[in-house]
Tab-separated table of C-alpha atoms in Angstrom:
chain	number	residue	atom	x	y	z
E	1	UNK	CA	-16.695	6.227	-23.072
E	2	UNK	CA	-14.498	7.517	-20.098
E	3	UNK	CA	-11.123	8.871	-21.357
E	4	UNK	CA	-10.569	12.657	-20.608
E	5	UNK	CA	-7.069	14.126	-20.893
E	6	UNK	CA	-6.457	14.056	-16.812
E	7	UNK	CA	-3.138	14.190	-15.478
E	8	UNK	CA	-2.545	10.695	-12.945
E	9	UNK	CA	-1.942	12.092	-9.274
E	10	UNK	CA	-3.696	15.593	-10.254
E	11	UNK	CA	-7.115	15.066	-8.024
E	12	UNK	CA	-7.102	13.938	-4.281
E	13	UNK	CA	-7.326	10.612	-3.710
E	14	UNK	CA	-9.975	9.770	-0.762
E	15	UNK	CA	-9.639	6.962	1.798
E	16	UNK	CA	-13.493	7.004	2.588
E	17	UNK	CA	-13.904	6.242	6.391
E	18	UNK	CA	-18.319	6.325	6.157
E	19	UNK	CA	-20.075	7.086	9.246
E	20	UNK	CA	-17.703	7.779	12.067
E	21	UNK	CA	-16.824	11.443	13.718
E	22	UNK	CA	-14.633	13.875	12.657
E	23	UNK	CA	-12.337	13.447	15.864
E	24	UNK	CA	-11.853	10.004	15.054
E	25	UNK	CA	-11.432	10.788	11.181
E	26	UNK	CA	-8.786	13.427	12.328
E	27	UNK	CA	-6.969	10.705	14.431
E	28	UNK	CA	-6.785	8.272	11.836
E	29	UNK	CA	-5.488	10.478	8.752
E	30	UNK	CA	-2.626	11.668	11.053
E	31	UNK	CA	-1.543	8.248	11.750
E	32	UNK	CA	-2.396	7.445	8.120
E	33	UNK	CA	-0.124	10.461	7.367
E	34	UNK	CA	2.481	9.377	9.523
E	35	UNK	CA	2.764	5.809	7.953
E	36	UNK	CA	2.761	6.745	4.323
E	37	UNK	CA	5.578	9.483	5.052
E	38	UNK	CA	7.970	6.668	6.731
E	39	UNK	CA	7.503	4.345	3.702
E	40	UNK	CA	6.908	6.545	0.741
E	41	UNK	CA	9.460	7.993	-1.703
E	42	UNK	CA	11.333	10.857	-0.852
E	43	UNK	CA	11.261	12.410	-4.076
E	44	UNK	CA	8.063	12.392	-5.310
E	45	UNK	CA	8.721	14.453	-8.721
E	46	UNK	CA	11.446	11.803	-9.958
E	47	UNK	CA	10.492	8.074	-11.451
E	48	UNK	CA	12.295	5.555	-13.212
E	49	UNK	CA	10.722	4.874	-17.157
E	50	UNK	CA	10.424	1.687	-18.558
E	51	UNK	CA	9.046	1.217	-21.953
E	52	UNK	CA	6.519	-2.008	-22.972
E	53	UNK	CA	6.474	-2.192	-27.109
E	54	UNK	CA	5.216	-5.024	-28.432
E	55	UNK	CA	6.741	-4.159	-31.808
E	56	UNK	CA	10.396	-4.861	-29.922
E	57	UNK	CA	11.378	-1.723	-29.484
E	58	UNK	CA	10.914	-0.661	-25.724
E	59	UNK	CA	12.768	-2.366	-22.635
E	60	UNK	CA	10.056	-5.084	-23.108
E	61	UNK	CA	7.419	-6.592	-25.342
E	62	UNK	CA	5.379	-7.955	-22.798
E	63	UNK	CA	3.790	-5.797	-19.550
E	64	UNK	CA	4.073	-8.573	-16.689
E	65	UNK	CA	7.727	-8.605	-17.768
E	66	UNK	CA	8.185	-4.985	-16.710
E	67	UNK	CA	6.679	-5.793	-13.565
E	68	UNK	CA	8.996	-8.531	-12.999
E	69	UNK	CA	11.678	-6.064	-13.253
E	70	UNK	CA	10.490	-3.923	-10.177
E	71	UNK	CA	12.781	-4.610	-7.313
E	72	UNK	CA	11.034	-6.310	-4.565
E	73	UNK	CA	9.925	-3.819	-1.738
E	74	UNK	CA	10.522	-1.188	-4.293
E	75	UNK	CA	11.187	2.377	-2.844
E	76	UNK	CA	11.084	4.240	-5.842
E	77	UNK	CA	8.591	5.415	-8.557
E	78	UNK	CA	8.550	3.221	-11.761
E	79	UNK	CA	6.142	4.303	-14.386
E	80	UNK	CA	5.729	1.973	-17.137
E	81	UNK	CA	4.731	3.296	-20.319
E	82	UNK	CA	3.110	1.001	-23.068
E	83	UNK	CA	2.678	1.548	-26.158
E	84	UNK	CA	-0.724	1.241	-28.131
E	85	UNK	CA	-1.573	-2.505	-28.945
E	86	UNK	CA	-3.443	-5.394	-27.621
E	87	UNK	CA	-1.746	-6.969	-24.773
E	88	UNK	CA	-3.153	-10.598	-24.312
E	89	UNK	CA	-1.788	-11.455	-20.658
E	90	UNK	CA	-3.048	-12.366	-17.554
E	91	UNK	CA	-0.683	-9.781	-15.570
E	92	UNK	CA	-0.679	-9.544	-11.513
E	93	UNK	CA	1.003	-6.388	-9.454
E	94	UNK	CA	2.361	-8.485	-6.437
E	95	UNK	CA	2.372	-6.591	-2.857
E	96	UNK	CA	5.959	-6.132	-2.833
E	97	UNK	CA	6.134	-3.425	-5.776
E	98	UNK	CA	4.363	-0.417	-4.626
E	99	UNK	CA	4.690	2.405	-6.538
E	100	UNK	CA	4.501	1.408	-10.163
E	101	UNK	CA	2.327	3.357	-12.681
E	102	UNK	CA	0.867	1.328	-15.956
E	103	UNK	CA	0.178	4.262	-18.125
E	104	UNK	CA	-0.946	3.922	-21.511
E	105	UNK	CA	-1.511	6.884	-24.259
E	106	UNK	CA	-5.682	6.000	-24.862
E	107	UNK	CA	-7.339	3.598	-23.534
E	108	UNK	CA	-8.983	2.525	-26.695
E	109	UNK	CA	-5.894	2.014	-28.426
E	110	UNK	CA	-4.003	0.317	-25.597
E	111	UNK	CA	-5.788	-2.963	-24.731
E	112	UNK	CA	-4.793	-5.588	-22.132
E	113	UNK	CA	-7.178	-8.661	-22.543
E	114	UNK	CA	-7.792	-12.457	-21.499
E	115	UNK	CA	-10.414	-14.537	-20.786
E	116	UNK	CA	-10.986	-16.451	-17.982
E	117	UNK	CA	-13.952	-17.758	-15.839
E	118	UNK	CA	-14.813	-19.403	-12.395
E	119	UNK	CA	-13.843	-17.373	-9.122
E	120	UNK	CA	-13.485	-14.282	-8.663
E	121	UNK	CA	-10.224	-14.291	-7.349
E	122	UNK	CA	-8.193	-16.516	-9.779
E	123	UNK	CA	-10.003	-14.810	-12.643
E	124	UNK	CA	-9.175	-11.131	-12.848
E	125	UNK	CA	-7.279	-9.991	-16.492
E	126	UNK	CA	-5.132	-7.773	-14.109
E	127	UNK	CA	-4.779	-8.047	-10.497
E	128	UNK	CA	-3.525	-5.288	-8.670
E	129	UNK	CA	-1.801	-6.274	-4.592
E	130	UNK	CA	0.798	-3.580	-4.551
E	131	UNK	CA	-0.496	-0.594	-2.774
E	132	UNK	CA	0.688	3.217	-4.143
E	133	UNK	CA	-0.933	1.839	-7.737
E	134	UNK	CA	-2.110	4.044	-10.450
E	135	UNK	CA	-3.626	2.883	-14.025
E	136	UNK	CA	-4.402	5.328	-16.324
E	137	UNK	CA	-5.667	5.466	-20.271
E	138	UNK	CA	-5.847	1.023	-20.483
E	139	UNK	CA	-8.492	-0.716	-21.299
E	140	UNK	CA	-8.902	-3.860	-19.109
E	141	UNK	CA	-11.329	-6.534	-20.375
E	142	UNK	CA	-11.966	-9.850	-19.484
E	143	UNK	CA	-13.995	-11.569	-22.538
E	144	UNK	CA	-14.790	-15.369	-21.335
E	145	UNK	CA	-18.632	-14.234	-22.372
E	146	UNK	CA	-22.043	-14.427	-20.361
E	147	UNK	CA	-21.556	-17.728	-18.917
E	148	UNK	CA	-20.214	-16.757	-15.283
E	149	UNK	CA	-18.362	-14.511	-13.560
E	150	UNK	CA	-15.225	-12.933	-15.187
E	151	UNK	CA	-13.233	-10.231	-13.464
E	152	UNK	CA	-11.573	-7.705	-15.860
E	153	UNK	CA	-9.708	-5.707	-12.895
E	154	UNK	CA	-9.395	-6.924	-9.225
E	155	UNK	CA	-7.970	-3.755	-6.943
E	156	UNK	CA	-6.677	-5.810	-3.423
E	157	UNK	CA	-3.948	-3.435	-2.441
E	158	UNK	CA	-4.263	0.197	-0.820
E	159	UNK	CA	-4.252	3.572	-1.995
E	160	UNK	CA	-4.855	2.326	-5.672
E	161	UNK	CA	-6.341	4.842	-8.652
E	162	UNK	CA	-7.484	5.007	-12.242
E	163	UNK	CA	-8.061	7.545	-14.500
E	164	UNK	CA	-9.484	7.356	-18.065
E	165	UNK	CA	-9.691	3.461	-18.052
E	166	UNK	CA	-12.153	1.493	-19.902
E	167	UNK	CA	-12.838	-1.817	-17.891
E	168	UNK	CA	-15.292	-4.429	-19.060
E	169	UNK	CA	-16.551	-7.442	-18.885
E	170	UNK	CA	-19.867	-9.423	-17.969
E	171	UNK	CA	-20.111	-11.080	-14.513
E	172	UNK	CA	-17.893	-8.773	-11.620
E	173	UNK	CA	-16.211	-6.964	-14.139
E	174	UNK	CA	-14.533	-5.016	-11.034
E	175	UNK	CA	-13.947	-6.451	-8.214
E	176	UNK	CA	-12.867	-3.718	-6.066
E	177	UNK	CA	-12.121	-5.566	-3.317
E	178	UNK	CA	-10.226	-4.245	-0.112
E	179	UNK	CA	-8.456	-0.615	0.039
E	180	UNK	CA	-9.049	2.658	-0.129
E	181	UNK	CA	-9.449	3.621	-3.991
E	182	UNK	CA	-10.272	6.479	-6.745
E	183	UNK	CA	-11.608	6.121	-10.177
E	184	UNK	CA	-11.664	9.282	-12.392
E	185	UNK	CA	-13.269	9.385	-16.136
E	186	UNK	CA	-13.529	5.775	-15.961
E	187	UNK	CA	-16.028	3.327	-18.784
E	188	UNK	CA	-17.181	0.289	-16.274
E	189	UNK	CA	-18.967	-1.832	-18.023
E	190	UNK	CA	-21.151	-5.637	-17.118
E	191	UNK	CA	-24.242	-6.758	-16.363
E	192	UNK	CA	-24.505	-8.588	-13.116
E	193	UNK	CA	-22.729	-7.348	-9.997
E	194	UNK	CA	-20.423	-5.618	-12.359
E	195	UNK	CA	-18.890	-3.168	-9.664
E	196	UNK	CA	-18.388	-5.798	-6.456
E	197	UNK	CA	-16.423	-5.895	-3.381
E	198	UNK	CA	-15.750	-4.556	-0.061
E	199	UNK	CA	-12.965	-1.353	-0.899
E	200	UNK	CA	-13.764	1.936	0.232
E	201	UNK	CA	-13.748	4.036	-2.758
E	202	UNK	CA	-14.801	6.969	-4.747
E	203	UNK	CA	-16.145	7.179	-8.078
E	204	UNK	CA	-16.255	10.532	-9.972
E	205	UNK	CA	-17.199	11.552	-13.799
E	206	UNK	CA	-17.321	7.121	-14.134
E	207	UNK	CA	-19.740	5.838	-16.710
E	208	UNK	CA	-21.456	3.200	-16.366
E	209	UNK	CA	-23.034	1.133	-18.538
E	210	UNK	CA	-25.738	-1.819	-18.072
E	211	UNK	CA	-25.583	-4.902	-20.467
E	212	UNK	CA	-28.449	-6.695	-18.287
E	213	UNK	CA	-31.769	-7.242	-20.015
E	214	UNK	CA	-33.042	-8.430	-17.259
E	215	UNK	CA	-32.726	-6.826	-13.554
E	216	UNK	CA	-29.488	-7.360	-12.893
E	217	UNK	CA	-27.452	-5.146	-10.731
E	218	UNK	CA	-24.244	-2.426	-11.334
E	219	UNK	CA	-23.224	-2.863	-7.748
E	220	UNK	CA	-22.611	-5.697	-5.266
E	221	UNK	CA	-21.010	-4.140	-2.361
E	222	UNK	CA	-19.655	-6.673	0.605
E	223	UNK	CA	-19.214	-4.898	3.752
E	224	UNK	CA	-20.122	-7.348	6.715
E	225	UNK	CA	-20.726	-5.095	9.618
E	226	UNK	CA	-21.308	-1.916	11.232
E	227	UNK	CA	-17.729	-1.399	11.795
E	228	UNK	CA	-16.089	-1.230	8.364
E	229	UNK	CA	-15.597	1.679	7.136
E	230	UNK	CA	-16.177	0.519	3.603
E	231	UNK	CA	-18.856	1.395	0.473
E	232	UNK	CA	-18.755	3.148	-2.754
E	233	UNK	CA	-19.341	6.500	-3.678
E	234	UNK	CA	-20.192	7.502	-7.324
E	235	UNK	CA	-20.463	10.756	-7.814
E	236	UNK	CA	-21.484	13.036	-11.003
E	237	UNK	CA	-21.661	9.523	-12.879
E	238	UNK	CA	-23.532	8.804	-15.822
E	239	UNK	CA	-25.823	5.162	-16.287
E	240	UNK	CA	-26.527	3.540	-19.312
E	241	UNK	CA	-27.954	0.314	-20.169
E	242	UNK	CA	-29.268	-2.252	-22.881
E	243	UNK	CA	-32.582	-3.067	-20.741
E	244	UNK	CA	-33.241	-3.126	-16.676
E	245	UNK	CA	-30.662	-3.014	-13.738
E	246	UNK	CA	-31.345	-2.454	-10.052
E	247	UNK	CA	-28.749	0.589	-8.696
E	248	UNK	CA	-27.533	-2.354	-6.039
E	249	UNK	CA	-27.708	-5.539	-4.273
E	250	UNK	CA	-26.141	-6.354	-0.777
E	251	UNK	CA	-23.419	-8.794	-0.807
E	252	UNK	CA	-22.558	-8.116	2.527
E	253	UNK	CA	-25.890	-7.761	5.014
E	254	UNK	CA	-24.312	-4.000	5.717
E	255	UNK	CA	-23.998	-2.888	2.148
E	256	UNK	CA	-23.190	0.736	1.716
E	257	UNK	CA	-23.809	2.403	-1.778
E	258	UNK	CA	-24.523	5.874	-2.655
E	259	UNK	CA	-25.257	7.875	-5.737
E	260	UNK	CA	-24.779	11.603	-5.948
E	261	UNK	CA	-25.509	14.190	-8.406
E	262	UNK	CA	-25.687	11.655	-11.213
E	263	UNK	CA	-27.070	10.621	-14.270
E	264	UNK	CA	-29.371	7.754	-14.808
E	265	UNK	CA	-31.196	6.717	-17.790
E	266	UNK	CA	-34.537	4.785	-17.920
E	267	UNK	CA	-32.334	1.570	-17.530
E	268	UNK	CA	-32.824	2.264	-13.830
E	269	UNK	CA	-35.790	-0.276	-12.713
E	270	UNK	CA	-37.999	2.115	-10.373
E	271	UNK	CA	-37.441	0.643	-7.227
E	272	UNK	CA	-34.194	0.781	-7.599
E	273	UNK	CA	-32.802	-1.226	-5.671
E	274	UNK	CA	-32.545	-5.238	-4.584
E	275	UNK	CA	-32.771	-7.312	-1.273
E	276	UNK	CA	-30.786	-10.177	-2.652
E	277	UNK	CA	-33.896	-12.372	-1.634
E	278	UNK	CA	-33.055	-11.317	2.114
E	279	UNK	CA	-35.158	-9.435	3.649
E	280	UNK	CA	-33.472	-8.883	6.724
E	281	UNK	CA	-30.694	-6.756	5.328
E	282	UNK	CA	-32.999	-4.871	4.338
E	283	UNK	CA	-32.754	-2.737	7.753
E	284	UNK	CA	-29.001	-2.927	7.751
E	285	UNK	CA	-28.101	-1.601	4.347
E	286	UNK	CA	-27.339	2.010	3.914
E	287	UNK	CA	-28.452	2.484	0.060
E	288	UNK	CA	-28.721	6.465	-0.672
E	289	UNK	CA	-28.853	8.867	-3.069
E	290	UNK	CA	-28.696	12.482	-3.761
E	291	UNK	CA	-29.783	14.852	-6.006
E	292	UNK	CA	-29.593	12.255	-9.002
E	293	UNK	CA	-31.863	13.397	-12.527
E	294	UNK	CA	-32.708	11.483	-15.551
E	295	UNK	CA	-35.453	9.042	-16.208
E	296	UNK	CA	-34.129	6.552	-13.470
E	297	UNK	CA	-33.169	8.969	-10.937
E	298	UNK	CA	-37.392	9.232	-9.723
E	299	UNK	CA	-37.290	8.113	-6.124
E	300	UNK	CA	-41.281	8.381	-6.055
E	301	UNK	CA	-41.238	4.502	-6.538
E	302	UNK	CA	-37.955	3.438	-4.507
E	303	UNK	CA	-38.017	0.237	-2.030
E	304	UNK	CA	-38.858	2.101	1.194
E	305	UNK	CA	-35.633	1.155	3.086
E	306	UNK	CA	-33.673	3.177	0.615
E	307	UNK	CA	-32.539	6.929	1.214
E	308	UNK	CA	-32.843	10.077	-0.182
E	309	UNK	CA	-30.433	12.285	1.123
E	310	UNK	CA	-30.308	15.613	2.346
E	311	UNK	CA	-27.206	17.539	1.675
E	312	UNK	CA	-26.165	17.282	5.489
E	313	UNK	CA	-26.435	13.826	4.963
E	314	UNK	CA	-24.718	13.499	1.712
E	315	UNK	CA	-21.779	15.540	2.330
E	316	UNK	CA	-19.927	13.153	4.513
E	317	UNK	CA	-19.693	10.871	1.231
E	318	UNK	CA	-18.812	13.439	-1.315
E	319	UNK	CA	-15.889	15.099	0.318
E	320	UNK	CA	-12.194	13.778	-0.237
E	321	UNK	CA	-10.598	17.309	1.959
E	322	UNK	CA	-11.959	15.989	5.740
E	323	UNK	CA	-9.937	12.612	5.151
E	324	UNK	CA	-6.791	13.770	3.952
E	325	UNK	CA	-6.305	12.337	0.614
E	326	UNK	CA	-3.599	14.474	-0.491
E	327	UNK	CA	-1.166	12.688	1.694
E	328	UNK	CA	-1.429	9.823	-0.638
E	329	UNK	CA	-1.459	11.620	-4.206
E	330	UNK	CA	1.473	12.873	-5.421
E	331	UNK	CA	1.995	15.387	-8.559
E	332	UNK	CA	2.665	13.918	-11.980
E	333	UNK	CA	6.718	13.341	-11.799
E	334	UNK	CA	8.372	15.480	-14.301
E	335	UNK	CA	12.285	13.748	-14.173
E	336	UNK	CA	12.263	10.633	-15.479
E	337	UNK	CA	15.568	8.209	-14.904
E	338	UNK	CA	16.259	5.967	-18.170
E	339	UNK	CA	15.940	1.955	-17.887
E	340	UNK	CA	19.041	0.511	-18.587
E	341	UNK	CA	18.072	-3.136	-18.119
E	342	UNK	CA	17.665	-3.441	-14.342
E	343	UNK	CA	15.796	-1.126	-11.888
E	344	UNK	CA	18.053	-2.805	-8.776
E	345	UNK	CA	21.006	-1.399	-10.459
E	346	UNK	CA	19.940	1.802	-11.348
E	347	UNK	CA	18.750	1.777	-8.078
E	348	UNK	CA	22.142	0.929	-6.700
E	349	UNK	CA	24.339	3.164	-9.185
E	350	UNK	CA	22.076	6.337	-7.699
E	351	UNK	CA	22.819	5.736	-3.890
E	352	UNK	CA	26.667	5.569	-5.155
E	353	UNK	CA	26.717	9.404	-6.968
């Protein structure tokens, strides 16, 4: 399982900007500097505590009704802290709360589940449109079954990350959908299209793990054209499965996927990857790997529009330093301010001192 004992904000956190120059990489993380320091925090080592105990006593019993309690257009940190239990809600970060933390102590012990079918957007156990996010030791499971799709986690705002989560499900467990995101130490687990969407994120020390019997597929990636600077990178992952799974099949006809210096068992069909019954995208997908071992990890037998890369061509994926990304994590705060019923008026008693 992913867990690991990793402190939230301690890695860089990489906006992933695939295929374009380092002039025009430069040019965009200054202005993406430039942004984030006119709207973020000031103090970046202070954050307001709220406690969720479902035993009554914390601030609240139930996690969407911390949320609720986060100011809208909040300009502070609010870490929410919830205690081990199973949380059966259907919870949603709205856009207007950046900066809130759901933290629990192990994700095996602190459990936020519901089940729900149908689309993909209206599904999700937790949805996440506030951007300056971070999740860390939950598990986040949708269990409606095998019947259709059934998103655990949906990620929609920017500059989102998770560390030591457990998310599962069967059909799009994640749909990591638009952003720039980080997943650390993370258990992702589903059998069809289980990783989908069209974010721009990184994937490091993940596991993943196949329930398909059958050829069904870990990723589903949706970029549309040449000119987003979307895809997924998983990096020093390890696959497991139940039967067969293809490494990836193109939701969008410019797909971008790559696997680096990971781990895949024999669950790994060997050509690897699909054409979604299209094969025109085959010559507009950029499907690659790199230095990959294990059983699945032989390239001998790979669909021939797939990559191996060279390190050259693999180092534009792997590193978070040539983007920026520290501009966007912060170190773990180490004051915390107390809850006293209402973040707006702790808020307002702390401009009055």
């Amino acid at each position: 399982m992913g867990g690991g004992g990793i402190s939230i904000y301690a890695h860089c956190l990489i906006i992933i900007l695939f295929g374009i120059g380092f002039s025009s990489v430069s040019l965009v993380v200054m202005a993406a500097a430039a942004a984030a320091a006119s709207s973020a925090p000031i103090d970046t080592s202070t954050a307001i505590l709220i406690w969720v105990d479902p035993s009554g006593n914390g601030d609240f019993k139930k996690i969407q009704d911390a949320i609720d309690a986060v100011p809208s257009n909040n300009s502070e940190f609010v870490v929410i802290k919830i205690k081990p239990g199973t949380y059966r809600e259907k919870i949603v970060v709205p856009a207007n709360k950046p900066y809130v933390t759901l933290s629990g102590t192990k994700a095996s012990e602190t459990i936020i589940a519901w089940s729900d079918g149908g689309d993909i957007f209206d599904s999700p156990t937790l949805t996440v449109f506030a951007s300056d996010f971070v999740g860390q030791f939950l598990t986040i499971q949708n269990s409606f079954g095998t019947t259709g799709r059934a998103v655990a986690l949906r990620v929609s705002g920017d500059r989102a990350a998770f560390y030591g989560c457990r998310i599962l499900s069967y059909q799009d467990s994640l749909l990591d959908d638009t952003g720039n995101h980080y997943y650390r130490n993370c258990y992702i687990e589903g059998a069809t299209d289980f990783i989908c969407g069209n974010a721009a994120s990184l994937y490091e020390s993940c596991h993943l793990h196949s329930l398909s019997t059958l050829n069904g597929a870990i990723t589903a990636q949706h970029r549309g054209s040449p000119s987003e600077n979307t895809g997924f990178t998983f990096s020093a992952c390890n696959i497991t499965g139940v039967g067969h799974a293809f490494l990836g099949r193109p939701w969008g006809a410019y797909s971008r996927v790559i696997f680096a210096q990971t781990y895949m068992s024999s669950v790994i069909v060997p050509q690897g990857w699909d054409d979604w019954q299209d094969p025109k995208r085959q010559s507009t997908v950029y499907y690659g790997e790199y230095k990959c071992y294990g059983p699945g990890a032989d390239t001998s037998k790979r669909v021939q529009w797939s990559q191996s890369l060279s390190e050259d061509e693999a180092a534009p994926f792997l590193t978070k330093h040539m983007i920026g990304g520290t501009t966007w994590l912060r170190p773990a705060p180490t004051h915390f301010k107390r809850f006293t019923g209402s973040v707006t008026s702790l808020m307002k008693a702390d401009e009055n001192d």
